[in-house]
Amino acid sequence: QVQLVESGGGLVQAGGSLRLSCAASGRTFSNNAVGWFRQGPGKEREFVAAISGSGGLTYYSDSVKGRFTISRDNAKNTVYLQMNSLKPEDTAAYYCAARGQGGLNYYPSYSPSSYVYWGQGTQVTVSS
């Protein structure tokens, strides 16, 4: 089992920055790809970014590419999402998720259904 806890959310003005953290406990997850997803008010959960187990492969949604950076520190069992140039439309609850063990789970995925472990989320609010 892997437990995930997000932190770093908050209120920020448009154009500002935040860094989200996703800390894992329960077992090391250096072989698990990790993704960030978000869900705004009245919207479906959407993919934001994902990273492979080693950190060498990353995926981004078109809406955040060039503004957000996903990274991981496996020694600290933590994945980060650096968010710059934030926009009001980035307002959402942000969730990190980890894939299971072994095989293709090392690689990131755009699909929420590929992820087995989920955190409780952290709220990001961007004011205009």
PDB file of C-alpha atoms in Angstrom:
ATOM      1  CA  GLN A   1       0.000   0.000   0.000  1.00  0.00           C
ATOM      2  CA  VAL A   2       1.052   3.576  -0.681  1.00  0.00           C
ATOM      3  CA  GLN A   3      -0.403   6.554   1.132  1.00  0.00           C
ATOM      4  CA  LEU A   4      -0.191   9.936  -0.548  1.00  0.00           C
ATOM      5  CA  VAL A   5      -0.500  13.340   1.094  1.00  0.00           C
ATOM      6  CA  GLU A   6      -0.583  16.562  -0.904  1.00  0.00           C
ATOM      7  CA  SER A   7       0.444  19.939   0.452  1.00  0.00           C
ATOM      8  CA  GLY A   8       1.314  23.399  -0.789  1.00  0.00           C
ATOM      9  CA  GLY A   9      -2.024  24.613  -2.039  1.00  0.00           C
ATOM     10  CA  GLY A  10      -3.420  28.031  -1.209  1.00  0.00           C
ATOM     11  CA  LEU A  11      -4.653  31.346  -2.524  1.00  0.00           C
ATOM     12  CA  VAL A  12      -2.486  33.209  -5.015  1.00  0.00           C
ATOM     13  CA  GLN A  13      -2.961  36.083  -7.417  1.00  0.00           C
ATOM     14  CA  ALA A  14      -2.922  35.544 -11.160  1.00  0.00           C
ATOM     15  CA  GLY A  15       0.647  35.423 -12.413  1.00  0.00           C
ATOM     16  CA  GLY A  16       1.914  34.002  -9.147  1.00  0.00           C
ATOM     17  CA  SER A  17       3.483  30.667  -8.316  1.00  0.00           C
ATOM     18  CA  LEU A  18       2.901  27.725  -6.018  1.00  0.00           C
ATOM     19  CA  ARG A  19       4.716  24.449  -5.481  1.00  0.00           C
ATOM     20  CA  LEU A  20       2.667  21.411  -4.595  1.00  0.00           C
ATOM     21  CA  SER A  21       4.202  18.415  -2.880  1.00  0.00           C
ATOM     22  CA  CYS A  22       3.001  14.824  -2.838  1.00  0.00           C
ATOM     23  CA  ALA A  23       4.596  12.802  -0.054  1.00  0.00           C
ATOM     24  CA  ALA A  24       4.346   9.029  -0.150  1.00  0.00           C
ATOM     25  CA  SER A  25       4.521   6.665   2.779  1.00  0.00           C
ATOM     26  CA  GLY A  26       3.967   2.985   3.295  1.00  0.00           C
ATOM     27  CA  ARG A  27       6.534   1.797   0.820  1.00  0.00           C
ATOM     28  CA  THR A  28       9.027   3.291  -1.578  1.00  0.00           C
ATOM     29  CA  PHE A  29       7.505   4.229  -4.852  1.00  0.00           C
ATOM     30  CA  SER A  30      10.509   4.803  -7.074  1.00  0.00           C
ATOM     31  CA  ASN A  31       9.076   2.234  -9.508  1.00  0.00           C
ATOM     32  CA  ASN A  32       5.658   3.875  -9.626  1.00  0.00           C
ATOM     33  CA  ALA A  33       4.717   6.580 -12.074  1.00  0.00           C
ATOM     34  CA  VAL A  34       2.948   9.506 -10.404  1.00  0.00           C
ATOM     35  CA  GLY A  35       0.447  11.900 -11.854  1.00  0.00           C
ATOM     36  CA  TRP A  36      -1.207  15.144 -10.868  1.00  0.00           C
ATOM     37  CA  PHE A  37      -4.873  15.682 -11.663  1.00  0.00           C
ATOM     38  CA  ARG A  38      -7.241  18.521 -10.863  1.00  0.00           C
ATOM     39  CA  GLN A  39     -10.951  19.033 -10.512  1.00  0.00           C
ATOM     40  CA  GLY A  40     -12.500  22.474 -10.685  1.00  0.00           C
ATOM     41  CA  PRO A  41     -15.991  23.393  -9.483  1.00  0.00           C
ATOM     42  CA  GLY A  42     -18.579  21.643 -11.612  1.00  0.00           C
ATOM     43  CA  LYS A  43     -15.916  20.049 -13.777  1.00  0.00           C
ATOM     44  CA  GLU A  44     -14.632  16.552 -14.310  1.00  0.00           C
ATOM     45  CA  ARG A  45     -11.241  15.495 -13.026  1.00  0.00           C
ATOM     46  CA  GLU A  46      -8.584  16.270 -15.615  1.00  0.00           C
ATOM     47  CA  PHE A  47      -4.990  15.271 -16.196  1.00  0.00           C
ATOM     48  CA  VAL A  48      -2.327  17.874 -15.397  1.00  0.00           C
ATOM     49  CA  ALA A  49       1.097  16.195 -15.452  1.00  0.00           C
ATOM     50  CA  ALA A  50       2.768  12.845 -14.855  1.00  0.00           C
ATOM     51  CA  ILE A  51       6.264  11.496 -14.310  1.00  0.00           C
ATOM     52  CA  SER A  52       7.890   8.089 -14.660  1.00  0.00           C
ATOM     53  CA  GLY A  53       9.412   6.167 -11.781  1.00  0.00           C
ATOM     54  CA  SER A  54      12.919   7.476 -12.383  1.00  0.00           C
ATOM     55  CA  GLY A  55      11.751  10.952 -13.352  1.00  0.00           C
ATOM     56  CA  GLY A  56      13.185  10.705 -16.832  1.00  0.00           C
ATOM     57  CA  LEU A  57       9.866  10.866 -18.669  1.00  0.00           C
ATOM     58  CA  THR A  58       7.234  13.527 -18.136  1.00  0.00           C
ATOM     59  CA  TYR A  59       3.859  14.297 -19.663  1.00  0.00           C
ATOM     60  CA  TYR A  60       1.880  17.545 -19.490  1.00  0.00           C
ATOM     61  CA  SER A  61      -1.537  18.667 -20.553  1.00  0.00           C
ATOM     62  CA  ASP A  62      -1.573  21.361 -23.212  1.00  0.00           C
ATOM     63  CA  SER A  63      -3.175  23.794 -20.788  1.00  0.00           C
ATOM     64  CA  VAL A  64      -0.198  23.750 -18.395  1.00  0.00           C
ATOM     65  CA  LYS A  65       2.723  22.987 -20.703  1.00  0.00           C
ATOM     66  CA  GLY A  66       5.416  25.615 -20.326  1.00  0.00           C
ATOM     67  CA  ARG A  67       4.002  26.859 -17.014  1.00  0.00           C
ATOM     68  CA  PHE A  68       4.038  23.784 -14.750  1.00  0.00           C
ATOM     69  CA  THR A  69       6.943  21.447 -14.025  1.00  0.00           C
ATOM     70  CA  ILE A  70       6.650  18.023 -12.438  1.00  0.00           C
ATOM     71  CA  SER A  71       9.647  16.504 -10.684  1.00  0.00           C
ATOM     72  CA  ARG A  72      10.399  13.893  -8.058  1.00  0.00           C
ATOM     73  CA  ASP A  73      12.920  13.140  -5.350  1.00  0.00           C
ATOM     74  CA  ASN A  74      12.810   9.404  -4.753  1.00  0.00           C
ATOM     75  CA  ALA A  75      15.173   9.681  -1.797  1.00  0.00           C
ATOM     76  CA  LYS A  76      12.461  11.733  -0.102  1.00  0.00           C
ATOM     77  CA  ASN A  77       9.543   9.760  -1.573  1.00  0.00           C
ATOM     78  CA  THR A  78       8.118  13.042  -2.827  1.00  0.00           C
ATOM     79  CA  VAL A  79       6.800  14.352  -6.128  1.00  0.00           C
ATOM     80  CA  TYR A  80       6.494  18.078  -6.810  1.00  0.00           C
ATOM     81  CA  LEU A  81       4.422  20.235  -9.099  1.00  0.00           C
ATOM     82  CA  GLN A  82       5.907  23.685  -9.627  1.00  0.00           C
ATOM     83  CA  MET A  83       3.182  25.966 -10.952  1.00  0.00           C
ATOM     84  CA  ASN A  84       4.159  29.312 -12.451  1.00  0.00           C
ATOM     85  CA  SER A  85       2.201  32.014 -14.266  1.00  0.00           C
ATOM     86  CA  LEU A  86      -0.971  30.821 -12.606  1.00  0.00           C
ATOM     87  CA  LYS A  87      -4.316  31.751 -14.130  1.00  0.00           C
ATOM     88  CA  PRO A  88      -7.798  31.889 -12.589  1.00  0.00           C
ATOM     89  CA  GLU A  89      -8.735  28.855 -14.687  1.00  0.00           C
ATOM     90  CA  ASP A  90      -6.113  26.850 -12.781  1.00  0.00           C
ATOM     91  CA  THR A  91      -8.357  27.082  -9.715  1.00  0.00           C
ATOM     92  CA  ALA A  92      -9.165  23.525  -8.632  1.00  0.00           C
ATOM     93  CA  ALA A  93      -8.537  20.809  -6.118  1.00  0.00           C
ATOM     94  CA  TYR A  94      -5.262  19.144  -7.095  1.00  0.00           C
ATOM     95  CA  TYR A  95      -4.717  15.441  -6.511  1.00  0.00           C
ATOM     96  CA  CYS A  96      -1.629  13.317  -6.831  1.00  0.00           C
ATOM     97  CA  ALA A  97      -1.927   9.665  -7.754  1.00  0.00           C
ATOM     98  CA  ALA A  98       0.479   6.747  -8.072  1.00  0.00           C
ATOM     99  CA  ARG A  99       0.342   3.732 -10.332  1.00  0.00           C
ATOM    100  CA  GLY A 100       0.768   0.212  -9.013  1.00  0.00           C
ATOM    101  CA  GLN A 101       3.873  -1.914  -8.868  1.00  0.00           C
ATOM    102  CA  GLY A 102       5.726  -3.485 -11.726  1.00  0.00           C
ATOM    103  CA  GLY A 103       5.747  -3.551 -15.489  1.00  0.00           C
ATOM    104  CA  LEU A 104       4.076  -0.689 -17.333  1.00  0.00           C
ATOM    105  CA  ASN A 105       3.255   1.034 -14.038  1.00  0.00           C
ATOM    106  CA  TYR A 106       6.739   2.551 -14.246  1.00  0.00           C
ATOM    107  CA  TYR A 107       5.526   4.735 -17.093  1.00  0.00           C
ATOM    108  CA  PRO A 108       3.251   7.768 -16.757  1.00  0.00           C
ATOM    109  CA  SER A 109      -0.290   7.731 -18.046  1.00  0.00           C
ATOM    110  CA  TYR A 110      -2.827  10.389 -18.975  1.00  0.00           C
ATOM    111  CA  SER A 111      -5.748   8.300 -17.728  1.00  0.00           C
ATOM    112  CA  PRO A 112      -6.991   8.509 -14.121  1.00  0.00           C
ATOM    113  CA  SER A 113      -8.028   4.877 -14.304  1.00  0.00           C
ATOM    114  CA  SER A 114      -4.348   3.870 -14.616  1.00  0.00           C
ATOM    115  CA  TYR A 115      -3.639   5.099 -11.084  1.00  0.00           C
ATOM    116  CA  VAL A 116      -4.284   2.989  -8.026  1.00  0.00           C
ATOM    117  CA  TYR A 117      -3.381   5.246  -5.102  1.00  0.00           C
ATOM    118  CA  TRP A 118      -4.821   8.710  -4.595  1.00  0.00           C
ATOM    119  CA  GLY A 119      -4.271  11.512  -2.131  1.00  0.00           C
ATOM    120  CA  GLN A 120      -7.001  13.605  -0.547  1.00  0.00           C
ATOM    121  CA  GLY A 121      -6.225  16.697  -2.572  1.00  0.00           C
ATOM    122  CA  THR A 122      -5.089  20.254  -1.922  1.00  0.00           C
ATOM    123  CA  GLN A 123      -7.002  23.350  -2.993  1.00  0.00           C
ATOM    124  CA  VAL A 124      -5.461  25.921  -5.309  1.00  0.00           C
ATOM    125  CA  THR A 125      -7.313  29.189  -5.800  1.00  0.00           C
ATOM    126  CA  VAL A 126      -6.072  31.803  -8.245  1.00  0.00           C
ATOM    127  CA  SER A 127      -7.628  35.248  -7.984  1.00  0.00           C
ATOM    128  CA  SER A 128      -7.812  37.637 -10.913  1.00  0.00           C
TER     129      SER A 128
END
